[in-house]
Coordinates of C-alpha atoms in Angstrom, one line a residue:
X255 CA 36.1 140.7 -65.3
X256 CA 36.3 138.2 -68.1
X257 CA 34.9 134.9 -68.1
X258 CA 36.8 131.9 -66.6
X259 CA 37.3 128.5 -68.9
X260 CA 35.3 125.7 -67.2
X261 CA 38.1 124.3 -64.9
X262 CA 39.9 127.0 -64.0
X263 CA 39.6 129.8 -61.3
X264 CA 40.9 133.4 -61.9
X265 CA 43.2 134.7 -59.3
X266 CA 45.0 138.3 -58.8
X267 CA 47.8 138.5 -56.4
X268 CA 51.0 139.5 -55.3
X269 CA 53.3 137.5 -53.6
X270 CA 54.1 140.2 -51.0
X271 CA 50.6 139.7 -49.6
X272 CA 50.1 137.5 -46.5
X273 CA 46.6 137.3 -47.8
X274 CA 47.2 136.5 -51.2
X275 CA 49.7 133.1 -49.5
X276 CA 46.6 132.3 -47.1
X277 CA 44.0 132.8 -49.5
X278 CA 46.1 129.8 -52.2
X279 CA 45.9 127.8 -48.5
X280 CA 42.4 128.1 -48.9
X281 CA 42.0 127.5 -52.1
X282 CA 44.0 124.2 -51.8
X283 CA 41.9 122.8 -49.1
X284 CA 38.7 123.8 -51.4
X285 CA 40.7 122.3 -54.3
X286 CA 41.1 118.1 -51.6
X287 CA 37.0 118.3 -51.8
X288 CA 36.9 118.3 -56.0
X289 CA 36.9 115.5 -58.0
X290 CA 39.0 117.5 -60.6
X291 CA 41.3 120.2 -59.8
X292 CA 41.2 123.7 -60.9
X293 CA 43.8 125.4 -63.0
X294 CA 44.9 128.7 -61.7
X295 CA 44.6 131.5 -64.1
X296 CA 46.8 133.9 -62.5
X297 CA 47.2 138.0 -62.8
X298 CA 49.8 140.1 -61.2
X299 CA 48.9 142.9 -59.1
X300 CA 51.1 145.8 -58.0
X301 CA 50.1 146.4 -54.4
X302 CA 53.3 149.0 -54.4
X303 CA 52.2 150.4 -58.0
X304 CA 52.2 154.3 -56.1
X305 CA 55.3 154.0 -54.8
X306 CA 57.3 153.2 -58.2
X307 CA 60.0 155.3 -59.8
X308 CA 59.7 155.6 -63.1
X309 CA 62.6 153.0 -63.7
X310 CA 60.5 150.7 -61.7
X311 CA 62.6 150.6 -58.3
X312 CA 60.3 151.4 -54.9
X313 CA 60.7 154.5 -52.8
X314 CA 60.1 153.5 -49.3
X315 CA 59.3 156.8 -48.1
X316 CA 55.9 157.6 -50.2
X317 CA 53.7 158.0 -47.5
X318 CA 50.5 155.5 -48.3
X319 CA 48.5 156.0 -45.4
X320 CA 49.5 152.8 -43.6
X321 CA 50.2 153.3 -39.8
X322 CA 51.6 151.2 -37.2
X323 CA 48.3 150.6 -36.4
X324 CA 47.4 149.5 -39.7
X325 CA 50.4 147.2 -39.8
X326 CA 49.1 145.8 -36.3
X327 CA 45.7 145.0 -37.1
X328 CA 47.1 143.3 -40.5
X329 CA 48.8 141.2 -38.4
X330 CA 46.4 140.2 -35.9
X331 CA 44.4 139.5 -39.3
X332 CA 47.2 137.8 -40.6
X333 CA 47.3 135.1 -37.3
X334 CA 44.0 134.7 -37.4
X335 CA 43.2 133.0 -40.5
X336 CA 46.7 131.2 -40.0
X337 CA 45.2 129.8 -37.2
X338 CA 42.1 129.4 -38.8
X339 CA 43.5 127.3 -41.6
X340 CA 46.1 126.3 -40.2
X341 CA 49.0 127.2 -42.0
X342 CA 52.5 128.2 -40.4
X343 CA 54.2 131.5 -41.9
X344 CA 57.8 132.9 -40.6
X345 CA 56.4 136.0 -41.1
X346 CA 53.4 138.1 -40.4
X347 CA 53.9 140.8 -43.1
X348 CA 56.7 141.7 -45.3
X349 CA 56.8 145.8 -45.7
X350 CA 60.2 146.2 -47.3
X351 CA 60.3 143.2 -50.1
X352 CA 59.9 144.2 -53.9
X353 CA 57.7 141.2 -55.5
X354 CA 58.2 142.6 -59.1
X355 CA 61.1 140.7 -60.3
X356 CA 59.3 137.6 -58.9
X357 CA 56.0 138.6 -60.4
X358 CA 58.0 139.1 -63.7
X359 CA 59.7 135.5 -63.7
X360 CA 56.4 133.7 -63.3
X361 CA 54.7 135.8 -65.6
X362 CA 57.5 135.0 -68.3
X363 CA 56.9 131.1 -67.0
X364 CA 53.0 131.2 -67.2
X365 CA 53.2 132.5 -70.5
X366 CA 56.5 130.3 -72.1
X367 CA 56.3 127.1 -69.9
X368 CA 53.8 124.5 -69.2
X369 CA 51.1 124.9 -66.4
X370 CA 52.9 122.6 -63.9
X371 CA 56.4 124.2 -64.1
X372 CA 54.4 127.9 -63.9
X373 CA 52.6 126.4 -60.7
X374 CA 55.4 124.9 -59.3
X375 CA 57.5 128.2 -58.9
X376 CA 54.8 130.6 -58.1
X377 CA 54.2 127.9 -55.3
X378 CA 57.7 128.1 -54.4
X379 CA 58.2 131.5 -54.3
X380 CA 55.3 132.3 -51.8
X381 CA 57.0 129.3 -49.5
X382 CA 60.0 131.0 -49.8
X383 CA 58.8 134.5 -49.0
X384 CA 56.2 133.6 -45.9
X385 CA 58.1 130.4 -44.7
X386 CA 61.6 130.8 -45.0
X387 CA 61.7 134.8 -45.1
X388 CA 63.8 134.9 -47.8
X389 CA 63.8 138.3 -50.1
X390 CA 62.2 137.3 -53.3
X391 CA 63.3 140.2 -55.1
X392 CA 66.4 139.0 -55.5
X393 CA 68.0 138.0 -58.7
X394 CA 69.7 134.6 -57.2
X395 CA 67.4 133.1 -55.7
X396 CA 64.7 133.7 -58.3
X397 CA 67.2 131.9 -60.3
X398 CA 67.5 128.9 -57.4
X399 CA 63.9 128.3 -57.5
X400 CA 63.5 128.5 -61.0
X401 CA 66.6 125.7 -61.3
X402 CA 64.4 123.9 -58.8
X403 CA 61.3 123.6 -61.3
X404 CA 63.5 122.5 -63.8
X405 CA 63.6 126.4 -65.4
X406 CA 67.0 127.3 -67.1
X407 CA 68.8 129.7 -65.0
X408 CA 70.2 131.8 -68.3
X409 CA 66.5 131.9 -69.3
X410 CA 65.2 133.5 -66.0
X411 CA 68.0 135.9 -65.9
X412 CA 67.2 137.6 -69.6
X413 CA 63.5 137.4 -68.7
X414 CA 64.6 139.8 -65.7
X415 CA 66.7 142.0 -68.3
X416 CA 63.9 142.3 -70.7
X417 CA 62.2 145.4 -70.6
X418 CA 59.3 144.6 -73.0
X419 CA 58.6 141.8 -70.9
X420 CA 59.2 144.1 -68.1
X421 CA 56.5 147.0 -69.4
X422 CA 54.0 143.9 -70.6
X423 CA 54.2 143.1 -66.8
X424 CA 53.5 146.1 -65.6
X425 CA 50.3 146.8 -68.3
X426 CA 49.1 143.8 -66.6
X427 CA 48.9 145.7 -63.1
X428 CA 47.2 148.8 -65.0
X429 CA 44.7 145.9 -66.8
X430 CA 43.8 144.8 -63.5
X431 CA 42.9 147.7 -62.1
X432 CA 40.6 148.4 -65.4
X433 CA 38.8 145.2 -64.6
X434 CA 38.1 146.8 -61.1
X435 CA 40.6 144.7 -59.0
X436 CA 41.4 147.0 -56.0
X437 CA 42.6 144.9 -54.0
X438 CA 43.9 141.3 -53.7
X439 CA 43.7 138.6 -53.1
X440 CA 40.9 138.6 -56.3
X441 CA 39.3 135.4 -57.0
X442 CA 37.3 135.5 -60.3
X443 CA 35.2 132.8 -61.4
X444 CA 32.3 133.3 -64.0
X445 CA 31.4 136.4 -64.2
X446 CA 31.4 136.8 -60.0
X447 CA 34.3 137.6 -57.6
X448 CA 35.7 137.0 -54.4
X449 CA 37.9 139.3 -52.7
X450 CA 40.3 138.5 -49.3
X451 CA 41.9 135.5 -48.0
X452 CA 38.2 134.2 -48.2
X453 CA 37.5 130.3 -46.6
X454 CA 37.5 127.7 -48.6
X455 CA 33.2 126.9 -48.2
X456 CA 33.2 130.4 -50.2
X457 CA 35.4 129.4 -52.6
X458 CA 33.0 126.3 -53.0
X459 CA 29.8 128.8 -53.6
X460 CA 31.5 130.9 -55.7
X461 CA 32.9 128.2 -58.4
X462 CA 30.0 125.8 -57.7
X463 CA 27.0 127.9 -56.7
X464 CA 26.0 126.2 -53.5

């Protein structure tokens, strides 16, 4: 993984992930003890990269390997650290959502916008996802929340009709997984990692060393 500037903390994640929403809980609550806040240097990652068509779109039935039980235990994981860091979700886990077209208009953001407008809709599209429920694959209401940041709404609909920004996305899953990210969420941080909705005192150790 490559170094991190001083200031900022390295995260992968996908916004379908429960643990990817808790872990940013986590990190907020590490980030009320620092005198100066981190950036977030954030990376997409595919968690539904096997299941893709070749013109992108998910087919549900690719087996993966992931039970009932799986989906139970997740859960139970899932309540768990909600409890633990207190933090309320409308949902436990969301199986049937497709984050790319979210994960595509924030990376467009992070890379043509200004750090605060970036942070602001990648915040709001977690809150939409795991508190109000709402589907953010959908083409609308990326559009809503990017109005909400002060985003043009034109702008975030040709981002989601560019396919070089589309394929640039998608090489960024692919460089992920070359930096050995198999699983998220990643939190990256000098030349040493974190991995999991990890509390915030190991947040602390890993960007401060204590």
């Amino acid at each position: 993984m490559t170094n991190d500037e001083a200031g900022q903390i390295t995260i992968y994640s996908d916004y379908v992930c429960p643990f990817c929403y808790l872990g940013r809980q986590s990190l907020s609550q590490y980030q009320e003890t620092r005198d100066e806040e981190l950036d977030i240097d954030w990376h997409p990652f595919d968690l539904r990269s096997h299941k893709r068509r070749p013109d992108g779109s998910i087919d549900f039935s690719v087996e993966d390997g992931k039970d009932d039980d799986y989906y139970e235990q997740a859960k139970q994981g899932v309540r768990r650290l909600q409890e633990k860091y207190d933090v309320d979700m409308t949902l436990d886990i969301s199986t049937d959502i497709d984050s790319l077209p979210a994960q595509i208009v924030s990376y467009y953001l992070k890379e043509h916008d200004d750090y605060e407008t970036w942070l602001a809709f990648d915040e709001s599209v977690f809150e939409a996802l795991w508190q109000d429920g709402k589907d953010i694959g959908d083409e609308a209401l990326l559009i809503e929340l990017a109005e909400s940041v002060g985003v043009d709404g034109d702008e975030v609909a040709s981002a989601l009709d560019d396919e070089t920004l589309r394929a640039e996305v998608r090489e960024k899953f692919a460089e992920a997984q070359r930096h050995g990210v198999t699983g998220v969420p990643t939190f990256a941080y000098d030349g040493y990692a974190a991995r999991g909705a990890v509390p915030p005192e190991q947040l602390e150790r890993l960007v401060e060393g204590v």
